[in-house]
PDB file of C-alpha atoms in Angstrom:
ATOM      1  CA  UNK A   1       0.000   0.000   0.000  1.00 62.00           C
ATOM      2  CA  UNK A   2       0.947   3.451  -0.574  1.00 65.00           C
ATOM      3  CA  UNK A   3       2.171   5.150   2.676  1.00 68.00           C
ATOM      4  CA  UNK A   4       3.631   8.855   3.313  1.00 64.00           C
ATOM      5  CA  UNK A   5       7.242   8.660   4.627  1.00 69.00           C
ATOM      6  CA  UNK A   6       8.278  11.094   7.295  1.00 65.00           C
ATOM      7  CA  UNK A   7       9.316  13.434   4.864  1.00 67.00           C
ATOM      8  CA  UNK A   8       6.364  14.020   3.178  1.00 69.00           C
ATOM      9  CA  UNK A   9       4.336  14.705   6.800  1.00 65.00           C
ATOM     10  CA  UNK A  10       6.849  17.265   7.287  1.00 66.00           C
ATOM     11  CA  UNK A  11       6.186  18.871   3.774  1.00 68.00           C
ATOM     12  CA  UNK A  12       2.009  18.479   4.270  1.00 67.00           C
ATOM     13  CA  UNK A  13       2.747  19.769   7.902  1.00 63.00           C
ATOM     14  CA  UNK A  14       4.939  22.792   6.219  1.00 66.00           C
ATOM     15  CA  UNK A  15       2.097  23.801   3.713  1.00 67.00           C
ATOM     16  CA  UNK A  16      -0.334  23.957   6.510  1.00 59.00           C
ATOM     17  CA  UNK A  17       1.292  26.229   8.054  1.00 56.00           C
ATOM     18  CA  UNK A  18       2.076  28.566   5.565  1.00 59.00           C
ATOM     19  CA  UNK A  19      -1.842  28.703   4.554  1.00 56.00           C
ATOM     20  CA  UNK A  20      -2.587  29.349   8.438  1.00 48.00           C
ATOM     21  CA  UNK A  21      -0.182  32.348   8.844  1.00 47.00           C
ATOM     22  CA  UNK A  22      -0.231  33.665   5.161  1.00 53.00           C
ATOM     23  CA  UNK A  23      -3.854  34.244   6.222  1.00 49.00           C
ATOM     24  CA  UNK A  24      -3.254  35.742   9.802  1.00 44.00           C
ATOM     25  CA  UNK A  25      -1.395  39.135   8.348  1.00 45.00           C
ATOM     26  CA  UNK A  26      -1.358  41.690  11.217  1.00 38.00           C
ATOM     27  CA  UNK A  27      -4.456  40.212  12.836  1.00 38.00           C
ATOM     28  CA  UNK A  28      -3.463  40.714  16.778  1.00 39.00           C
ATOM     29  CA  UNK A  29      -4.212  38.385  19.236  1.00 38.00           C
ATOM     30  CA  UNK A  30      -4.472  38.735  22.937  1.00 36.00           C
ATOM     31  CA  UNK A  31      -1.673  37.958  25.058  1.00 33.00           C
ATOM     32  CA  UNK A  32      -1.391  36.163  28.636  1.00 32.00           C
ATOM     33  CA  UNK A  33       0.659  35.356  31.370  1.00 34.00           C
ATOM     34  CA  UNK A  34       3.020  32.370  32.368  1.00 36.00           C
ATOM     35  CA  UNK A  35       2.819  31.806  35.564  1.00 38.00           C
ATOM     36  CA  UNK A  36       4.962  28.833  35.568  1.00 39.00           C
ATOM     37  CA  UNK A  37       9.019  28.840  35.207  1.00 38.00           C
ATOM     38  CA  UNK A  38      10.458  28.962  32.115  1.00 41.00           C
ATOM     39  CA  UNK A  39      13.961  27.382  30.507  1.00 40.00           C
ATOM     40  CA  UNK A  40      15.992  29.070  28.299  1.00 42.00           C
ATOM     41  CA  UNK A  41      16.189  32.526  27.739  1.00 43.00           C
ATOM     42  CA  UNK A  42      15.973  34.296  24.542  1.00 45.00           C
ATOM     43  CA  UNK A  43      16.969  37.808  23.033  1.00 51.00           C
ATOM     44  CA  UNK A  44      14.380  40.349  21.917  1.00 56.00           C
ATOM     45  CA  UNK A  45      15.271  43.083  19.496  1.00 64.00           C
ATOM     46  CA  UNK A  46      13.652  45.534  21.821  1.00 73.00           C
ATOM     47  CA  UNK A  47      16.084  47.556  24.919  1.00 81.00           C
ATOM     48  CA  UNK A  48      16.032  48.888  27.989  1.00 80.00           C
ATOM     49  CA  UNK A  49      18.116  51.160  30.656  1.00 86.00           C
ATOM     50  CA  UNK A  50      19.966  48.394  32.957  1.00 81.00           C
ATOM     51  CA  UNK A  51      18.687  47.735  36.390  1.00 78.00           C
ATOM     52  CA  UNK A  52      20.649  45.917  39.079  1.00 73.00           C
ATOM     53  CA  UNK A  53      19.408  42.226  38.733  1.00 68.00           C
ATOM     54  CA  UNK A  54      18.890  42.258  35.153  1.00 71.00           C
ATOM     55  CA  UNK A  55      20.843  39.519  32.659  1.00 69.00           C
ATOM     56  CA  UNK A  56      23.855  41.416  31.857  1.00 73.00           C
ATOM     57  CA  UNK A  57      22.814  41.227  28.118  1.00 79.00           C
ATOM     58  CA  UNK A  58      24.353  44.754  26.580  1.00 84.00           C
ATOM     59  CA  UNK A  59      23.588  46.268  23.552  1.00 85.00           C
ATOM     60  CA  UNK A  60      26.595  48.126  23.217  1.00 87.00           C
ATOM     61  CA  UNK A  61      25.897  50.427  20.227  1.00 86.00           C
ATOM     62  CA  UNK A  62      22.681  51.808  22.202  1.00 87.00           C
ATOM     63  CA  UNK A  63      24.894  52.059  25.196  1.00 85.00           C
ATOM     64  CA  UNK A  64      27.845  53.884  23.433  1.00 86.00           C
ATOM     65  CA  UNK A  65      25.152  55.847  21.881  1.00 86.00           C
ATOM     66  CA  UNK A  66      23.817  56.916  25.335  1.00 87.00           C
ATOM     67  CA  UNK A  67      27.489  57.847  26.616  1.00 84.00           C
ATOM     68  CA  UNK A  68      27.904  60.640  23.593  1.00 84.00           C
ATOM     69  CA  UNK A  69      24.269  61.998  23.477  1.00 85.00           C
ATOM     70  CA  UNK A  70      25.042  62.731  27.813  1.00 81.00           C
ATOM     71  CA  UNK A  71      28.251  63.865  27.655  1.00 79.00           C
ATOM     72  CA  UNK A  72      30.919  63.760  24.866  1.00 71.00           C
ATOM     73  CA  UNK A  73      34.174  65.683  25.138  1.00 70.00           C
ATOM     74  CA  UNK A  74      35.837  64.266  21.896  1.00 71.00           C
ATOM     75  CA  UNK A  75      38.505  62.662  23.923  1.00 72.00           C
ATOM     76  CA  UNK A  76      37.180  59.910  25.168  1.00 75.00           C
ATOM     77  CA  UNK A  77      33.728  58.130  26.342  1.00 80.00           C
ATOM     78  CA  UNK A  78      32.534  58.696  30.063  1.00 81.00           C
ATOM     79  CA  UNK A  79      30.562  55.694  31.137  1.00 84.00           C
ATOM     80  CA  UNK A  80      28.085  55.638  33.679  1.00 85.00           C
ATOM     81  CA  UNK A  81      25.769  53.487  35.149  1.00 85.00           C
ATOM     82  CA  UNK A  82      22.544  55.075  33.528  1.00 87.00           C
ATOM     83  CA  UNK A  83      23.685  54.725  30.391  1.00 85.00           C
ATOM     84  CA  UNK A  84      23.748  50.894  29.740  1.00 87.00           C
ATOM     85  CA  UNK A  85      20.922  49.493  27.619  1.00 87.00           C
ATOM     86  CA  UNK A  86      20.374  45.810  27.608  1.00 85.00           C
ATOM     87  CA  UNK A  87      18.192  43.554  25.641  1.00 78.00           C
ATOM     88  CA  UNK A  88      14.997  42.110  26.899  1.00 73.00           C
ATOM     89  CA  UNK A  89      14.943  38.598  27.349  1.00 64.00           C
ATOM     90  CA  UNK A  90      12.122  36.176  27.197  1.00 58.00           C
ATOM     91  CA  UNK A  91      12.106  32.833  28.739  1.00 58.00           C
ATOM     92  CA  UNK A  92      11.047  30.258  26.567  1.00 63.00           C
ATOM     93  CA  UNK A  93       9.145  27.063  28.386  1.00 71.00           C
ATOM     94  CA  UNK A  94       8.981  23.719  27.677  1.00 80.00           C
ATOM     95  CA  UNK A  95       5.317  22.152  26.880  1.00 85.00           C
ATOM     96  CA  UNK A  96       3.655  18.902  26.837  1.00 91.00           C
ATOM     97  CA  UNK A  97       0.380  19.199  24.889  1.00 92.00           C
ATOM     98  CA  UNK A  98      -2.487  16.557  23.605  1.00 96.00           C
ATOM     99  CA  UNK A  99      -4.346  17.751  21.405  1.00 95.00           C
ATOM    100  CA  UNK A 100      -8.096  16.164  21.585  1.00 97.00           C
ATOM    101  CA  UNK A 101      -9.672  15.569  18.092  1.00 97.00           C
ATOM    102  CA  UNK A 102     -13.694  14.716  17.671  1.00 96.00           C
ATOM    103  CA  UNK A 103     -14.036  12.515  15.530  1.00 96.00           C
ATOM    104  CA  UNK A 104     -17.534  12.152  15.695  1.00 94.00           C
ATOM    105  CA  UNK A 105     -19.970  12.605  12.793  1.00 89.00           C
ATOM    106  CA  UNK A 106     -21.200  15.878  13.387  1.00 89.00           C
ATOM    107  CA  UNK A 107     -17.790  17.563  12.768  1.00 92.00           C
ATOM    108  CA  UNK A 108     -18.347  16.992   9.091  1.00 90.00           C
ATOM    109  CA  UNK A 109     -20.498  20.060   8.626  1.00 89.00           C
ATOM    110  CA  UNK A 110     -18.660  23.388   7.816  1.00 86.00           C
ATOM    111  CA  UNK A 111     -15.402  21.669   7.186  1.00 89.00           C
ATOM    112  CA  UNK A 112     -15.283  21.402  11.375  1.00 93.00           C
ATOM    113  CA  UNK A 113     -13.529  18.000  10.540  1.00 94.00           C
ATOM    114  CA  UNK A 114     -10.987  19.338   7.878  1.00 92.00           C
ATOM    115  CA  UNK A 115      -9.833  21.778   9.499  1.00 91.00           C
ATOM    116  CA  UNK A 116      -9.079  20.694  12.765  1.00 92.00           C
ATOM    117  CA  UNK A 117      -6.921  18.138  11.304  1.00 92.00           C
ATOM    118  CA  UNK A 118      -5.051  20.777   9.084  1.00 91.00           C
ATOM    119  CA  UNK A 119      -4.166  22.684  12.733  1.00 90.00           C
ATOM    120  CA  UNK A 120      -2.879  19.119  14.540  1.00 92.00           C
ATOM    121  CA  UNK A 121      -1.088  18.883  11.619  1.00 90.00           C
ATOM    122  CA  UNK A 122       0.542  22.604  11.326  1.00 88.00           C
ATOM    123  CA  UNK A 123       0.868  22.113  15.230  1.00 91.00           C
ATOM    124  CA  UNK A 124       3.122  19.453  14.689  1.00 89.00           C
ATOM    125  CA  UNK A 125       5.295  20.939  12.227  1.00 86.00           C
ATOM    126  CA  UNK A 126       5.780  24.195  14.237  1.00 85.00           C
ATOM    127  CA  UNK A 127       6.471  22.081  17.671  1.00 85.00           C
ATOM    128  CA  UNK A 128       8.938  19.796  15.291  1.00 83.00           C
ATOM    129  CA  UNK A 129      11.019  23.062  13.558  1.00 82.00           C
ATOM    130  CA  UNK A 130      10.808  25.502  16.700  1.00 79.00           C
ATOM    131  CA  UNK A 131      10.311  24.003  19.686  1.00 80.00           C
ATOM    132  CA  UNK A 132      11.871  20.441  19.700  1.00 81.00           C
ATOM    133  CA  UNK A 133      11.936  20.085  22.936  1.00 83.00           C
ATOM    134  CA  UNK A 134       8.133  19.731  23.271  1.00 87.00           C
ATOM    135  CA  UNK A 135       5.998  16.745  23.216  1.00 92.00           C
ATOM    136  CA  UNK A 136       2.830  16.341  21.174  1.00 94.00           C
ATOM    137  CA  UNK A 137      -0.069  13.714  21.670  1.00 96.00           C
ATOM    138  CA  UNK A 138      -3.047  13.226  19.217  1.00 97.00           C
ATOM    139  CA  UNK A 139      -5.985  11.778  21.136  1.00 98.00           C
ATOM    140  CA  UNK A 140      -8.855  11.023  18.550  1.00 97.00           C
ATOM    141  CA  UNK A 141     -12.365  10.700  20.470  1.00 97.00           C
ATOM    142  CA  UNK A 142     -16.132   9.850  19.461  1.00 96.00           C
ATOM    143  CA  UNK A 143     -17.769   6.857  20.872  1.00 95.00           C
ATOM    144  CA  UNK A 144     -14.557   5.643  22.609  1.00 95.00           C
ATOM    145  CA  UNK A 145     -10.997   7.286  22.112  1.00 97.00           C
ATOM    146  CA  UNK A 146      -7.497   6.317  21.321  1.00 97.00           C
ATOM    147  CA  UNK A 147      -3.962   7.698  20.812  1.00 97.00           C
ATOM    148  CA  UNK A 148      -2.983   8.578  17.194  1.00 96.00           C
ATOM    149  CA  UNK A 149       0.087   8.302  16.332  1.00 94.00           C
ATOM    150  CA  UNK A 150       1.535  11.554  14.252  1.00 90.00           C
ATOM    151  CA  UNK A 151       2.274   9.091  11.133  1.00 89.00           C
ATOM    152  CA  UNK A 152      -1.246   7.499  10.933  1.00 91.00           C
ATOM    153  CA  UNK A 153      -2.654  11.668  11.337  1.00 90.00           C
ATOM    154  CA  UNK A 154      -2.831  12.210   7.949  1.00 86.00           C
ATOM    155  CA  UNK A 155      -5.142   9.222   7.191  1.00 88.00           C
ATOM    156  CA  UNK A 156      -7.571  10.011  10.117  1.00 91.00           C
ATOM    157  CA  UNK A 157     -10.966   9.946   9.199  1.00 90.00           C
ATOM    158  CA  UNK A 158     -14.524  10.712  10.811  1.00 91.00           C
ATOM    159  CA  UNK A 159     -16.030   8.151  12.651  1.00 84.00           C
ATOM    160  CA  UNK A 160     -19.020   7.357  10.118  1.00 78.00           C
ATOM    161  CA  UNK A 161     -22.502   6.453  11.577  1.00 75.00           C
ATOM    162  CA  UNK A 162     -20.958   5.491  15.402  1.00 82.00           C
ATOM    163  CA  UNK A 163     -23.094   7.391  17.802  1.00 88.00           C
ATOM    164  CA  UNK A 164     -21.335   9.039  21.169  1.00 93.00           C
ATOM    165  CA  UNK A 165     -19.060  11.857  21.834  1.00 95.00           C
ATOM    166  CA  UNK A 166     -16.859  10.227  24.400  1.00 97.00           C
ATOM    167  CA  UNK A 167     -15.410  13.088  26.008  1.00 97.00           C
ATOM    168  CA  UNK A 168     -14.589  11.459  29.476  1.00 97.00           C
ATOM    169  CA  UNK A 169     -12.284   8.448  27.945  1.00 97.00           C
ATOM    170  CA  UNK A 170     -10.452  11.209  25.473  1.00 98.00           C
ATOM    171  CA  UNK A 171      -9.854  12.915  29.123  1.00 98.00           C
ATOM    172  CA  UNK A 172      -8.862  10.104  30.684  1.00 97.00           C
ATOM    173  CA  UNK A 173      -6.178   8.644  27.840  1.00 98.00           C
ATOM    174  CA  UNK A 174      -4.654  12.479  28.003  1.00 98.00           C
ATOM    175  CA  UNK A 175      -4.401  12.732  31.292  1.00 97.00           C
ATOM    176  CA  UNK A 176      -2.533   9.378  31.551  1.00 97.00           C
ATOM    177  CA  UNK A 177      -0.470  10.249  28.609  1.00 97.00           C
ATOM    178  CA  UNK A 178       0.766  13.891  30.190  1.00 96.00           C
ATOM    179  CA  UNK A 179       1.192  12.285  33.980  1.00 95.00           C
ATOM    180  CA  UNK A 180       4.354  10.503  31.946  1.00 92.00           C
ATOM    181  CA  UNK A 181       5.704  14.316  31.072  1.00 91.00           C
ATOM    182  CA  UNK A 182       7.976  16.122  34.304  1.00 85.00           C
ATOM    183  CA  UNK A 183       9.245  19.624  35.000  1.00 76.00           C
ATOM    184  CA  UNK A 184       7.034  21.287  31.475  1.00 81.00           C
ATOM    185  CA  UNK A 185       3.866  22.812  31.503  1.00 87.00           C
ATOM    186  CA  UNK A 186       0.985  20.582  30.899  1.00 92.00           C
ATOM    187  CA  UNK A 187      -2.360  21.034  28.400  1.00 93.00           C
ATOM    188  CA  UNK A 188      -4.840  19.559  26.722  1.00 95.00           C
ATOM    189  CA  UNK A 189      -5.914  21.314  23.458  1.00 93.00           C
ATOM    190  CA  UNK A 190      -9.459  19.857  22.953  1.00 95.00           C
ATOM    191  CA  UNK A 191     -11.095  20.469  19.378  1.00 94.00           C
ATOM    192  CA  UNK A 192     -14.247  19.871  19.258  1.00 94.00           C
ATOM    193  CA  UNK A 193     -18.164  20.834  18.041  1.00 92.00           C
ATOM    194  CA  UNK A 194     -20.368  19.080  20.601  1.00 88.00           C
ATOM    195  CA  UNK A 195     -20.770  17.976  24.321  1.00 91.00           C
ATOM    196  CA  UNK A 196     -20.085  14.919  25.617  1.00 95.00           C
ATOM    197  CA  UNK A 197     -22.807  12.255  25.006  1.00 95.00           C
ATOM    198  CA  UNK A 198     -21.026   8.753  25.913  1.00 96.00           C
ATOM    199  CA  UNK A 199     -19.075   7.443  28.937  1.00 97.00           C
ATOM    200  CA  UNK A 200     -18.123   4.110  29.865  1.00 96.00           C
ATOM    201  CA  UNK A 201     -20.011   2.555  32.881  1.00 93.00           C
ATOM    202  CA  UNK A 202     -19.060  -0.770  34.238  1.00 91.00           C
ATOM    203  CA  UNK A 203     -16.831  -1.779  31.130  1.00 91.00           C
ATOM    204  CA  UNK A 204     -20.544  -0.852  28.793  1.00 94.00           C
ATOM    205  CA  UNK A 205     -20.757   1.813  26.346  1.00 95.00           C
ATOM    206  CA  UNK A 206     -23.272   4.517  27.503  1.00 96.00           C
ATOM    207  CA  UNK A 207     -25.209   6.695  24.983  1.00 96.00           C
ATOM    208  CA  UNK A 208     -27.661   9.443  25.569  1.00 95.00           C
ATOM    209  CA  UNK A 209     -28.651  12.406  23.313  1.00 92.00           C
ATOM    210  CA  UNK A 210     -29.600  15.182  24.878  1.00 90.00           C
ATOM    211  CA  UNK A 211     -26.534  14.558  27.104  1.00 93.00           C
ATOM    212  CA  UNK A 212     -27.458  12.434  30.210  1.00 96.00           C
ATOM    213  CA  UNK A 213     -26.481  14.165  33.607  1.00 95.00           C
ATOM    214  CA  UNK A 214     -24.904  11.291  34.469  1.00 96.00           C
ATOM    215  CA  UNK A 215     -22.467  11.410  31.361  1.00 97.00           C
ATOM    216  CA  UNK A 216     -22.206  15.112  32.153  1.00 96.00           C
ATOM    217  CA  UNK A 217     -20.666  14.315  35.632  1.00 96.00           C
ATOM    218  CA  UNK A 218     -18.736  11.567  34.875  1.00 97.00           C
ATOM    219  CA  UNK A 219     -16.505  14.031  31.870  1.00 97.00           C
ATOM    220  CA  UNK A 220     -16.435  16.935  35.010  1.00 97.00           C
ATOM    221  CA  UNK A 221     -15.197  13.757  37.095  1.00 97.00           C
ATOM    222  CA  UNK A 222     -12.091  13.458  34.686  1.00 97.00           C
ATOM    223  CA  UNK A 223     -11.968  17.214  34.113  1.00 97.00           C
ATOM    224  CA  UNK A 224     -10.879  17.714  37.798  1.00 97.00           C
ATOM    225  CA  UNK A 225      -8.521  14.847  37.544  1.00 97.00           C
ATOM    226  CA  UNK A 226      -7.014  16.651  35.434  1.00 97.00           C
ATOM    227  CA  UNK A 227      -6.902  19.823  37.065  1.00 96.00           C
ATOM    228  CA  UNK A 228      -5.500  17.825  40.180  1.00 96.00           C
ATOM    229  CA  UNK A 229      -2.258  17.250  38.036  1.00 95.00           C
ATOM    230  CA  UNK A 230      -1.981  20.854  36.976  1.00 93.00           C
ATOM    231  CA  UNK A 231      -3.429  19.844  33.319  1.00 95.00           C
ATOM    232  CA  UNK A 232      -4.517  22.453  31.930  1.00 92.00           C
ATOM    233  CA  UNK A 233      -7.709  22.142  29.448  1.00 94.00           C
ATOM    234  CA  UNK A 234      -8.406  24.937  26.434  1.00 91.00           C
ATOM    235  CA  UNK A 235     -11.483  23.965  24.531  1.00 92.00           C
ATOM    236  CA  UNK A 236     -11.721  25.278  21.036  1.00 91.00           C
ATOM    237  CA  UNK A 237     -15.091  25.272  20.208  1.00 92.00           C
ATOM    238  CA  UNK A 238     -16.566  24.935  16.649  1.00 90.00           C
ATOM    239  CA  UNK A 239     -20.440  25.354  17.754  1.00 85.00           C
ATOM    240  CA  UNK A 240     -21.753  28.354  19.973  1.00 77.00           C
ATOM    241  CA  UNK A 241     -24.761  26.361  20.919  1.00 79.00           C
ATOM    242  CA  UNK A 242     -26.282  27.756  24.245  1.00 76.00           C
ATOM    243  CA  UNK A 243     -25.862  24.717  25.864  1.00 76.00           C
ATOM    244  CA  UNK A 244     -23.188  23.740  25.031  1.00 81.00           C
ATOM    245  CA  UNK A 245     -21.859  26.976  25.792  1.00 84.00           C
ATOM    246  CA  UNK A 246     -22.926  26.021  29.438  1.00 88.00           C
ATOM    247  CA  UNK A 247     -21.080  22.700  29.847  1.00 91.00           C
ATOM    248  CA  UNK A 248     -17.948  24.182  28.732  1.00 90.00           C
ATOM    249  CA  UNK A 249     -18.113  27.459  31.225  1.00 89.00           C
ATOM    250  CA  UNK A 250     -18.343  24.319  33.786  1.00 92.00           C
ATOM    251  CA  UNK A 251     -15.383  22.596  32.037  1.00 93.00           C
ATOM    252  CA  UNK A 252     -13.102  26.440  32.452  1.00 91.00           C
ATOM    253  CA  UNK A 253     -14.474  27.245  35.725  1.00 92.00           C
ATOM    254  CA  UNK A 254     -13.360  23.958  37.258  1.00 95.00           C
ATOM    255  CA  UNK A 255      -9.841  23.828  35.497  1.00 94.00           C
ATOM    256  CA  UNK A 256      -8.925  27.658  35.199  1.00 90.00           C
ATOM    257  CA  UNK A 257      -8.540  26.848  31.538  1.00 89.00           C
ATOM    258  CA  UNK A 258     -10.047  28.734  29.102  1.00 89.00           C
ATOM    259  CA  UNK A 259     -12.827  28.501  25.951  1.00 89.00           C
ATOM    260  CA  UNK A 260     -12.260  30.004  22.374  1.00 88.00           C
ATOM    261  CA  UNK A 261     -15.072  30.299  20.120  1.00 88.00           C
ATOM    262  CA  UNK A 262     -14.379  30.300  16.941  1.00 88.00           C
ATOM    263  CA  UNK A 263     -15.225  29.142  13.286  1.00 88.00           C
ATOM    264  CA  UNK A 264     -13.304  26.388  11.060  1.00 89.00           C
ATOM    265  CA  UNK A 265     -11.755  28.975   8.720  1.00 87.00           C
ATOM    266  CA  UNK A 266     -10.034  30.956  12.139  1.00 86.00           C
ATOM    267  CA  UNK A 267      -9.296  27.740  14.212  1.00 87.00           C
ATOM    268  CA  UNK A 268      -5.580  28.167  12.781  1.00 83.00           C
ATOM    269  CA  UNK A 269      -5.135  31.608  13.551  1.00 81.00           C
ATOM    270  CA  UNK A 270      -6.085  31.205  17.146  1.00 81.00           C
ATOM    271  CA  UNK A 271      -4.760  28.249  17.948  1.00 82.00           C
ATOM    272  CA  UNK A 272      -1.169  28.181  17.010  1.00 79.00           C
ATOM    273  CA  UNK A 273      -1.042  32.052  17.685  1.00 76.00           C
ATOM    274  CA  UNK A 274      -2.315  30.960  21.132  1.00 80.00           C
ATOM    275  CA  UNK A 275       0.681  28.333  21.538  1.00 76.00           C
ATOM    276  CA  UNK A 276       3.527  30.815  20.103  1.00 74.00           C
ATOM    277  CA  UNK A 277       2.512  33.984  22.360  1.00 73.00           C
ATOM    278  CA  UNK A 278       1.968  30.773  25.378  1.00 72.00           C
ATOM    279  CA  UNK A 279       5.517  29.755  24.650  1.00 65.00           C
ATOM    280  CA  UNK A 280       7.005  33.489  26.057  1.00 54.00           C
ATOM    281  CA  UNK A 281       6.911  35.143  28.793  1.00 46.00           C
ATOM    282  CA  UNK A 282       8.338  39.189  28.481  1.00 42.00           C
ATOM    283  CA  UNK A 283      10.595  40.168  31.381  1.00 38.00           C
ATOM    284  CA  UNK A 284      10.323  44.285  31.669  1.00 38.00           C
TER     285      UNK A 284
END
């Protein structure tokens, strides 16, 4: 059978995200905090005057510069404290992120399906190129869920007249996947266009549409476990359903994650904008 080598992931992975940030031009994006540490600094461009406890990081022409502009004699340069500029540093963490896929059969309208793939995809690429030292997961959920392997993510396909949105068991496989990962910052970047609809109860698939409390409790169940190992859960939702809408303020209020609304053709744009800006952490 015909199979893509390695190579040609990278190249699909490459495309994707050219179309994602070709397409994001100047659009901004808002910005937030890391509050945990960081490893490995990094230079900015941008200055400032030295103070005591700084990284002695100089940018000498801006500090020579300073020296003349204060006071220059034509002799010789008179240094002085205030005049040293250094560069701003960032500090770059280190990540381990699963990224939840639904699979189910309702992410074929709009392209929901299509496009979330494209993004695990682009994710991959941009982890692989800039950030090497991160780990990806692909967790693929509907009825049940399962790890996908980056090779077999190309060839993923909807889940075709199986009824369930298993939420709760594509928790529970991240979860156990991330508790593997120490000293990084821990997510879960679930995709997805529903609420959950299936759980597992004494080894026996459960279904229920409209959602069953029962199923609804048993997903928060696995949402605080996850919040219990500092897992941190960002839902990017493809539906701005009322109820749903509901579920998933319960999901954010319980894990201190957060929800983005969006649509299939800005998915991209928010969500790998989201992990750059997530990656850095300005120190003023």
């Amino acid at each position: 059978k015909v199979e893509l080598t390695p190579k040609g992931i990278r190249k699909i992975g490459e495309k994707a995200l050219v179309d994602i940030f070709s397409a994001l031009g100047k659009d901004p994006f808002g910005q937030h905090q890391i509050a945990k540490r960081g490893i490995g600094a990094v230079k900015s461009e941008e200055t400032k005057p030295y103070q005591y406890g700084d990284p002695f990081s100089i940018d000498v022409g801006r500090t020579l510069m300073n020296s003349i502009m204060r006071n220059y004699s034509g002799q010789s340069l008179d240094l002085r404290p205030e005049d040293f500029e250094v560069y701003n540093t960032e500090y770059q963490t280190r990540s381990a992120t699963v990224v939840m896929l639904d699979m189910s059969w309702s992410m074929i309208w709009f392209n929901r399906f299509f496009a979330a793939k494209k993004v695990a995809v682009a994710l991959n690429s941009l982890i692989k190129s800039k950030y090497s030292r991160d780990r990806l997961y692909i967790v693929g959920f509907y009825a049940i869920a399962r790890e996908i392997p980056i090779v077999e993510l190309p060839y993923v396909q909807l889940q075709e007249g199986v009824m369930g949105t298993n939420m709760k068991d594509g928790l529970r496989i991240s979860e156990k996947l991330l508790t593997r990962e120490t000293g990084c910052n821990k997510q879960i970047i679930m995709i997805t266009d529903g609420e959950p609809t299936a759980h597992f109860e004494n080894g026996e698939l459960f279904f229920q549409y409209p959602p069953s409390p029962k199923t609804l409790l048993a997903t928060l169940q696995e949402v605080k476990k996850c919040t219990e190992q500092d897992i941190v859960i960002n839902v990017f939702m493809l539906s701005n359903d009322y109820y749903l809408r509901e579920f998933v303020n319960k999901m954010t209020q319980l894990n201190k994650g957060r929800a983005f609304y969006t649509t299939p053709e800005h998915l991209g744009h928010y969500l790998l904008i989201d992990y750059i800006q997530k990656k850095r952490k300005r120190i003023v």
